Amino acid sequence: MRSIYTTLTLTFLLFFSCQNIPEKGSPEHIADVTGAIDDDYLRKASNDSEDWITYGQTYSEDRYSTLDQIKKDNLDQLDLAWAIELGVVRGFESTPIVVDGIMFITGPWSVVYAIDARKGEIIWQFNPEVDRSYAEKACCDVVNRGVALYKGDVFFGALDGRLISLDAASGTVNWEVMTVPTDRTYTITGAPRIVKGNVIIGNGGAEYDARGFVTAYNSQTGEQVWRFYTVPGNPAEEQPNADLAEAAKTWTGEWWKMGGGGTVWDAIVYDPELNLVYIGVGNGSPWDRNERSPE
């Protein structure tokens, strides 16, 4: 009797345990797998070859996958598994972020999609409803390069300059903040990066009248933590730091009237060992050096 009782007990416990495992693609499942993405998970992203949890695959952004299921000698065996019609014909430049079969991408006009990659079905989509007038402010179409995941939330930049946080399981808004001045020609097409609980975002617009900068926002509240300008402002005014004050001495025109350019439209990389953020900047503004700095 004891052995039978033990068997029944173990069977019951196994059955009970299975009932608590959320179905893949359910809100509970999405909350679990995205909620696990924290600072330590991001630092060790290279250890998880099956997922792509951050832009560039790891903090080093080498975009290298160790998966070997698809090889040169079996390419002819590949076939279409599924396709989704998203109802748009403009460009997609998003890097898909994938965690346990759940894919997050962005499309034209900064629309965000959560997709069940096992089934090829859209779980939810979020449209930030960017005013269509912003199309003329974007140098290179109304594209977007992707999202960031952190502790159960999805972060992305909208073309009109907003940084928005969504609940990863439902696609509902947690918070949104305007990251750029609205009286100049700024846009966002790049993907945000996560560093120590901060969401770092840049912007575009160096082709017009923008002054480049990157900003870090608290991932939970959306409050600004810091901002770094890439080019100096009006030399008659106090600069944010000594380096920009020295940089202002090397320019001789009235560049600040056209912003100065140097926008950080996507290239942002974090080195966790040195605790440094590296950024790449765009062109100076105005384009003509003789106008920007004639001497």
mmCIF file of C-alpha atoms in Angstrom:
data_model
loop_
_atom_site.group_PDB
_atom_site.id
_atom_site.type_symbol
_atom_site.label_atom_id
_atom_site.label_comp_id
_atom_site.label_asym_id
_atom_site.label_seq_id
_atom_site.Cartn_x
_atom_site.Cartn_y
_atom_site.Cartn_z
ATOM 1 C CA MET A 1 0.000 0.000 0.000
ATOM 2 C CA ARG A 2 2.848 2.365 0.768
ATOM 3 C CA SER A 3 4.354 2.053 -2.717
ATOM 4 C CA ILE A 4 0.969 2.613 -4.373
ATOM 5 C CA TYR A 5 0.324 5.654 -2.196
ATOM 6 C CA THR A 6 3.735 7.082 -3.075
ATOM 7 C CA THR A 7 3.093 6.595 -6.781
ATOM 8 C CA LEU A 8 -0.267 8.313 -6.583
ATOM 9 C CA THR A 9 1.219 11.183 -4.613
ATOM 10 C CA LEU A 10 4.032 11.722 -7.114
ATOM 11 C CA THR A 11 1.605 11.551 -10.016
ATOM 12 C CA PHE A 12 -0.632 14.125 -8.386
ATOM 13 C CA LEU A 13 2.299 16.448 -7.692
ATOM 14 C CA LEU A 14 3.532 16.183 -11.266
ATOM 15 C CA PHE A 15 0.053 16.901 -12.628
ATOM 16 C CA PHE A 16 -0.395 19.820 -10.271
ATOM 17 C CA SER A 17 2.982 21.270 -11.287
ATOM 18 C CA CYS A 18 2.113 21.062 -14.976
ATOM 19 C CA GLN A 19 -1.070 23.027 -14.420
ATOM 20 C CA ASN A 20 1.018 26.018 -13.222
ATOM 21 C CA ILE A 21 3.155 26.225 -16.377
ATOM 22 C CA PRO A 22 1.758 29.061 -18.518
ATOM 23 C CA GLU A 23 0.976 28.334 -22.139
ATOM 24 C CA LYS A 24 3.626 29.597 -24.560
ATOM 25 C CA GLY A 25 2.543 32.947 -25.939
ATOM 26 C CA SER A 26 0.077 33.657 -23.129
ATOM 27 C CA PRO A 27 0.298 36.931 -21.177
ATOM 28 C CA GLU A 28 1.616 34.982 -18.193
ATOM 29 C CA HIS A 29 4.330 33.386 -20.295
ATOM 30 C CA ILE A 30 5.369 36.697 -21.856
ATOM 31 C CA ALA A 31 5.462 38.372 -18.456
ATOM 32 C CA ASP A 32 7.660 35.565 -17.093
ATOM 33 C CA VAL A 33 10.233 35.454 -19.887
ATOM 34 C CA THR A 34 10.542 39.200 -20.423
ATOM 35 C CA GLY A 35 10.477 39.866 -16.695
ATOM 36 C CA ALA A 36 13.614 37.743 -16.349
ATOM 37 C CA ILE A 37 15.617 40.153 -18.523
ATOM 38 C CA ASP A 38 17.545 42.192 -15.977
ATOM 39 C CA ASP A 39 21.056 43.651 -15.818
ATOM 40 C CA ASP A 40 22.696 40.285 -15.170
ATOM 41 C CA TYR A 41 20.751 38.630 -17.988
ATOM 42 C CA LEU A 42 21.828 41.362 -20.409
ATOM 43 C CA ARG A 43 25.480 41.046 -19.394
ATOM 44 C CA LYS A 44 25.347 37.303 -20.029
ATOM 45 C CA ALA A 45 23.307 37.465 -23.238
ATOM 46 C CA SER A 46 26.050 35.638 -25.163
ATOM 47 C CA ASN A 47 25.409 32.551 -23.009
ATOM 48 C CA ASP A 48 21.882 32.232 -24.422
ATOM 49 C CA SER A 49 22.274 31.438 -28.088
ATOM 50 C CA GLU A 50 18.592 30.665 -28.654
ATOM 51 C CA ASP A 51 17.313 34.150 -27.843
ATOM 52 C CA TRP A 52 18.143 37.618 -29.145
ATOM 53 C CA ILE A 53 17.296 39.797 -26.180
ATOM 54 C CA THR A 54 19.007 43.045 -27.085
ATOM 55 C CA TYR A 55 19.936 45.061 -30.158
ATOM 56 C CA GLY A 56 23.076 43.551 -31.706
ATOM 57 C CA GLN A 57 22.486 40.297 -29.741
ATOM 58 C CA THR A 58 24.843 41.244 -26.867
ATOM 59 C CA TYR A 59 26.248 44.378 -25.235
ATOM 60 C CA SER A 60 29.220 44.083 -27.603
ATOM 61 C CA GLU A 61 26.751 44.160 -30.531
ATOM 62 C CA ASP A 62 28.788 41.721 -32.622
ATOM 63 C CA ARG A 63 25.542 40.197 -33.985
ATOM 64 C CA TYR A 64 27.064 36.718 -33.916
ATOM 65 C CA SER A 65 24.849 33.697 -33.329
ATOM 66 C CA THR A 66 26.245 30.275 -32.419
ATOM 67 C CA LEU A 67 23.124 28.467 -33.657
ATOM 68 C CA ASP A 68 24.051 25.809 -36.198
ATOM 69 C CA GLN A 69 20.752 24.222 -37.252
ATOM 70 C CA ILE A 70 20.858 26.084 -40.576
ATOM 71 C CA LYS A 71 24.053 25.411 -42.544
ATOM 72 C CA LYS A 72 25.308 25.923 -46.068
ATOM 73 C CA ASP A 73 24.715 22.274 -46.894
ATOM 74 C CA ASN A 74 21.019 22.290 -45.898
ATOM 75 C CA LEU A 75 19.873 25.633 -47.299
ATOM 76 C CA ASP A 76 18.044 23.842 -50.092
ATOM 77 C CA GLN A 77 15.861 22.150 -47.490
ATOM 78 C CA LEU A 78 14.436 25.377 -46.116
ATOM 79 C CA ASP A 79 10.797 26.180 -46.789
ATOM 80 C CA LEU A 80 8.276 28.786 -45.685
ATOM 81 C CA ALA A 81 6.877 28.075 -42.230
ATOM 82 C CA TRP A 82 4.514 31.050 -41.963
ATOM 83 C CA ALA A 83 3.998 34.621 -43.121
ATOM 84 C CA ILE A 84 2.191 37.587 -41.607
ATOM 85 C CA GLU A 85 0.516 40.389 -43.541
ATOM 86 C CA LEU A 86 1.110 43.613 -41.620
ATOM 87 C CA GLY A 87 -0.776 45.826 -44.042
ATOM 88 C CA VAL A 88 2.062 48.256 -44.774
ATOM 89 C CA VAL A 89 4.354 48.645 -47.769
ATOM 90 C CA ARG A 90 7.000 51.029 -46.392
ATOM 91 C CA GLY A 91 10.381 49.916 -45.124
ATOM 92 C CA PHE A 92 11.052 47.636 -42.171
ATOM 93 C CA GLU A 93 14.505 48.205 -40.654
ATOM 94 C CA SER A 94 13.864 46.729 -37.224
ATOM 95 C CA THR A 95 16.150 44.184 -35.560
ATOM 96 C CA PRO A 96 13.759 41.561 -34.123
ATOM 97 C CA ILE A 97 14.125 41.000 -30.380
ATOM 98 C CA VAL A 98 13.231 37.406 -29.496
ATOM 99 C CA VAL A 99 12.821 35.741 -26.109
ATOM 100 C CA ASP A 100 11.493 32.185 -25.811
ATOM 101 C CA GLY A 101 9.662 32.341 -29.122
ATOM 102 C CA ILE A 102 8.119 35.783 -28.598
ATOM 103 C CA MET A 103 9.286 38.307 -31.192
ATOM 104 C CA PHE A 104 9.094 42.076 -30.802
ATOM 105 C CA ILE A 105 9.589 44.274 -33.874
ATOM 106 C CA THR A 106 8.831 47.801 -34.998
ATOM 107 C CA GLY A 107 7.579 48.937 -38.379
ATOM 108 C CA PRO A 108 6.919 52.170 -40.264
ATOM 109 C CA TRP A 109 5.498 55.019 -38.206
ATOM 110 C CA SER A 110 6.995 53.397 -35.075
ATOM 111 C CA VAL A 111 4.264 50.754 -34.747
ATOM 112 C CA VAL A 112 5.264 47.934 -32.367
ATOM 113 C CA TYR A 113 4.320 44.289 -32.879
ATOM 114 C CA ALA A 114 4.512 41.335 -30.479
ATOM 115 C CA ILE A 115 4.467 38.103 -32.492
ATOM 116 C CA ASP A 116 4.251 34.438 -31.511
ATOM 117 C CA ALA A 117 7.112 33.069 -33.610
ATOM 118 C CA ARG A 118 5.950 29.495 -33.041
ATOM 119 C CA LYS A 119 2.610 30.111 -34.702
ATOM 120 C CA GLY A 120 3.231 33.168 -36.842
ATOM 121 C CA GLU A 121 0.456 35.091 -35.099
ATOM 122 C CA ILE A 122 0.337 38.682 -33.868
ATOM 123 C CA ILE A 123 -0.232 38.756 -30.108
ATOM 124 C CA TRP A 124 -0.669 42.516 -29.893
ATOM 125 C CA GLN A 125 0.337 45.667 -31.724
ATOM 126 C CA PHE A 126 0.686 49.236 -30.556
ATOM 127 C CA ASN A 127 0.396 52.325 -32.756
ATOM 128 C CA PRO A 128 1.791 55.519 -31.185
ATOM 129 C CA GLU A 129 -0.206 57.517 -33.768
ATOM 130 C CA VAL A 130 2.624 59.747 -34.922
ATOM 131 C CA ASP A 131 1.394 62.812 -36.789
ATOM 132 C CA ARG A 132 1.965 62.225 -40.519
ATOM 133 C CA SER A 133 3.600 65.638 -40.887
ATOM 134 C CA TYR A 134 6.734 64.092 -39.357
ATOM 135 C CA ALA A 135 7.388 62.318 -42.654
ATOM 136 C CA GLU A 136 8.890 65.536 -44.025
ATOM 137 C CA LYS A 137 11.152 65.861 -40.974
ATOM 138 C CA ALA A 138 12.734 62.423 -41.361
ATOM 139 C CA CYS A 139 15.668 62.328 -43.753
ATOM 140 C CA CYS A 140 15.275 58.661 -44.700
ATOM 141 C CA ASP A 141 11.626 57.578 -44.441
ATOM 142 C CA VAL A 142 9.480 56.810 -41.396
ATOM 143 C CA VAL A 143 11.445 53.707 -40.361
ATOM 144 C CA ASN A 144 12.318 52.399 -36.904
ATOM 145 C CA ARG A 145 15.118 50.066 -35.856
ATOM 146 C CA GLY A 146 13.623 48.238 -32.939
ATOM 147 C CA VAL A 147 12.831 47.941 -29.261
ATOM 148 C CA ALA A 148 14.568 47.168 -25.986
ATOM 149 C CA LEU A 149 13.326 44.711 -23.340
ATOM 150 C CA TYR A 150 13.867 45.062 -19.610
ATOM 151 C CA LYS A 151 12.088 43.600 -16.589
ATOM 152 C CA GLY A 152 8.815 42.890 -18.380
ATOM 153 C CA ASP A 153 8.625 46.132 -20.356
ATOM 154 C CA VAL A 154 9.170 47.096 -23.993
ATOM 155 C CA PHE A 155 10.837 50.424 -24.820
ATOM 156 C CA PHE A 156 10.945 52.188 -28.173
ATOM 157 C CA GLY A 157 11.383 55.624 -29.652
ATOM 158 C CA ALA A 158 8.605 57.116 -31.771
ATOM 159 C CA LEU A 159 9.375 59.161 -34.877
ATOM 160 C CA ASP A 160 8.021 62.314 -33.235
ATOM 161 C CA GLY A 161 10.608 62.152 -30.447
ATOM 162 C CA ARG A 162 8.699 60.330 -27.728
ATOM 163 C CA LEU A 163 10.249 57.499 -25.707
ATOM 164 C CA ILE A 164 7.500 55.040 -24.768
ATOM 165 C CA SER A 165 7.364 52.150 -22.305
ATOM 166 C CA LEU A 166 4.859 49.334 -22.861
ATOM 167 C CA ASP A 167 3.895 46.318 -20.797
ATOM 168 C CA ALA A 168 5.412 43.412 -22.733
ATOM 169 C CA ALA A 169 2.529 41.051 -22.000
ATOM 170 C CA SER A 170 -0.326 43.356 -23.027
ATOM 171 C CA GLY A 171 1.126 46.207 -25.086
ATOM 172 C CA THR A 172 -0.448 48.818 -22.802
ATOM 173 C CA VAL A 173 1.393 52.071 -22.049
ATOM 174 C CA ASN A 174 3.388 52.364 -18.825
ATOM 175 C CA TRP A 175 4.691 55.863 -19.515
ATOM 176 C CA GLU A 176 5.861 58.123 -22.317
ATOM 177 C CA VAL A 177 8.112 61.169 -22.358
ATOM 178 C CA MET A 178 9.044 63.715 -25.027
ATOM 179 C CA THR A 179 12.818 63.514 -25.416
ATOM 180 C CA VAL A 180 13.475 66.349 -27.889
ATOM 181 C CA PRO A 181 12.661 70.036 -28.344
ATOM 182 C CA THR A 182 9.518 70.417 -30.416
ATOM 183 C CA ASP A 183 10.567 73.685 -32.035
ATOM 184 C CA ARG A 184 13.312 72.038 -34.123
ATOM 185 C CA THR A 185 13.423 69.226 -36.669
ATOM 186 C CA TYR A 186 14.141 66.225 -34.450
ATOM 187 C CA THR A 187 13.095 62.634 -35.062
ATOM 188 C CA ILE A 188 13.830 59.206 -33.597
ATOM 189 C CA THR A 189 14.416 56.179 -35.807
ATOM 190 C CA GLY A 190 17.002 54.336 -33.690
ATOM 191 C CA ALA A 191 16.562 51.641 -31.063
ATOM 192 C CA PRO A 192 16.992 52.378 -27.348
ATOM 193 C CA ARG A 193 19.591 50.589 -25.222
ATOM 194 C CA ILE A 194 19.337 49.495 -21.578
ATOM 195 C CA VAL A 195 22.152 50.276 -19.143
ATOM 196 C CA LYS A 196 21.813 49.702 -15.403
ATOM 197 C CA GLY A 197 18.084 50.302 -15.325
ATOM 198 C CA ASN A 198 18.296 53.312 -17.618
ATOM 199 C CA VAL A 199 16.869 53.577 -21.127
ATOM 200 C CA ILE A 200 19.318 55.411 -23.386
ATOM 201 C CA ILE A 201 18.002 57.025 -26.555
ATOM 202 C CA GLY A 202 19.418 59.373 -29.174
ATOM 203 C CA ASN A 203 17.775 61.159 -32.082
ATOM 204 C CA GLY A 204 18.110 62.264 -35.692
ATOM 205 C CA GLY A 205 17.861 65.580 -37.462
ATOM 206 C CA ALA A 206 21.449 66.676 -38.140
ATOM 207 C CA GLU A 207 20.448 67.197 -41.766
ATOM 208 C CA TYR A 208 18.264 70.084 -40.631
ATOM 209 C CA ASP A 209 18.581 72.103 -37.416
ATOM 210 C CA ALA A 210 19.106 69.632 -34.570
ATOM 211 C CA ARG A 211 21.810 69.650 -31.903
ATOM 212 C CA GLY A 212 22.893 66.095 -31.096
ATOM 213 C CA PHE A 213 22.542 64.534 -27.673
ATOM 214 C CA VAL A 214 21.817 61.268 -25.901
ATOM 215 C CA THR A 215 19.589 60.982 -22.843
ATOM 216 C CA ALA A 216 19.121 58.353 -20.156
ATOM 217 C CA TYR A 217 15.696 57.812 -18.578
ATOM 218 C CA ASN A 218 14.722 55.730 -15.560
ATOM 219 C CA SER A 219 13.146 52.557 -16.950
ATOM 220 C CA GLN A 220 10.487 52.404 -14.246
ATOM 221 C CA THR A 221 9.376 56.042 -14.101
ATOM 222 C CA GLY A 222 10.506 57.702 -17.330
ATOM 223 C CA GLU A 223 12.312 60.425 -15.381
ATOM 224 C CA GLN A 224 15.417 61.906 -17.005
ATOM 225 C CA VAL A 225 18.635 60.742 -15.342
ATOM 226 C CA TRP A 226 21.260 62.488 -17.484
ATOM 227 C CA ARG A 227 21.816 64.097 -20.879
ATOM 228 C CA PHE A 228 25.021 64.444 -22.902
ATOM 229 C CA TYR A 229 25.401 66.890 -25.789
ATOM 230 C CA THR A 230 27.748 65.939 -28.622
ATOM 231 C CA VAL A 231 28.410 69.462 -29.921
ATOM 232 C CA PRO A 232 28.722 72.814 -28.147
ATOM 233 C CA GLY A 233 25.967 75.373 -28.017
ATOM 234 C CA ASN A 234 26.157 79.149 -28.239
ATOM 235 C CA PRO A 235 29.669 80.031 -26.985
ATOM 236 C CA ALA A 236 28.285 83.133 -25.299
ATOM 237 C CA GLU A 237 26.417 80.817 -22.930
ATOM 238 C CA GLU A 238 27.745 78.375 -20.353
ATOM 239 C CA GLN A 239 28.439 74.917 -21.814
ATOM 240 C CA PRO A 240 27.290 71.708 -20.060
ATOM 241 C CA ASN A 241 30.902 70.632 -19.447
ATOM 242 C CA ALA A 242 34.513 71.725 -19.890
ATOM 243 C CA ASP A 243 35.056 69.555 -22.972
ATOM 244 C CA LEU A 244 32.270 71.279 -24.878
ATOM 245 C CA ALA A 245 33.612 74.650 -23.792
ATOM 246 C CA GLU A 246 36.946 73.746 -25.405
ATOM 247 C CA ALA A 247 35.189 72.366 -28.487
ATOM 248 C CA ALA A 248 33.331 75.651 -28.931
ATOM 249 C CA LYS A 249 36.690 77.399 -29.405
ATOM 250 C CA THR A 250 37.411 75.305 -32.490
ATOM 251 C CA TRP A 251 34.262 76.395 -34.371
ATOM 252 C CA THR A 252 34.026 79.943 -35.685
ATOM 253 C CA GLY A 253 30.652 80.363 -37.393
ATOM 254 C CA GLU A 254 27.195 80.711 -35.872
ATOM 255 C CA TRP A 255 26.560 76.950 -35.932
ATOM 256 C CA TRP A 256 24.246 77.009 -32.927
ATOM 257 C CA LYS A 257 21.599 78.809 -34.970
ATOM 258 C CA MET A 258 21.329 75.608 -37.068
ATOM 259 C CA GLY A 259 21.770 73.296 -34.103
ATOM 260 C CA GLY A 260 25.252 72.069 -34.850
ATOM 261 C CA GLY A 261 24.263 68.512 -35.787
ATOM 262 C CA GLY A 262 26.185 65.510 -34.457
ATOM 263 C CA THR A 263 23.035 63.550 -33.708
ATOM 264 C CA VAL A 264 23.292 60.061 -32.207
ATOM 265 C CA TRP A 265 20.657 58.448 -34.372
ATOM 266 C CA ASP A 266 21.431 54.805 -33.524
ATOM 267 C CA ALA A 267 25.047 53.857 -32.681
ATOM 268 C CA ILE A 268 25.042 53.365 -28.880
ATOM 269 C CA VAL A 269 27.119 50.589 -27.279
ATOM 270 C CA TYR A 270 27.706 49.814 -23.591
ATOM 271 C CA ASP A 271 30.842 48.164 -22.203
ATOM 272 C CA PRO A 272 29.907 46.621 -18.824
ATOM 273 C CA GLU A 273 33.543 45.886 -17.894
ATOM 274 C CA LEU A 274 34.669 49.494 -18.250
ATOM 275 C CA ASN A 275 31.232 50.922 -17.428
ATOM 276 C CA LEU A 276 31.407 53.171 -20.478
ATOM 277 C CA VAL A 277 28.846 54.080 -23.134
ATOM 278 C CA TYR A 278 30.225 54.614 -26.645
ATOM 279 C CA ILE A 279 28.251 56.648 -29.158
ATOM 280 C CA GLY A 280 28.594 57.397 -32.848
ATOM 281 C CA VAL A 281 27.501 60.785 -34.159
ATOM 282 C CA GLY A 282 26.123 62.034 -37.443
ATOM 283 C CA ASN A 283 27.108 64.959 -39.615
ATOM 284 C CA GLY A 284 27.615 68.531 -38.495
ATOM 285 C CA SER A 285 24.881 71.044 -39.233
ATOM 286 C CA PRO A 286 24.567 72.967 -41.439
ATOM 287 C CA TRP A 287 26.079 70.662 -44.040
ATOM 288 C CA ASP A 288 28.289 73.334 -45.598
ATOM 289 C CA ARG A 289 31.463 73.661 -43.537
ATOM 290 C CA ASN A 290 31.916 77.213 -44.824
ATOM 291 C CA GLU A 291 28.634 78.135 -43.211
ATOM 292 C CA ARG A 292 29.137 76.081 -40.070
ATOM 293 C CA SER A 293 32.735 77.114 -39.373
ATOM 294 C CA PRO A 294 34.108 79.355 -42.129
ATOM 295 C CA GLU A 295 37.536 80.099 -40.599
#
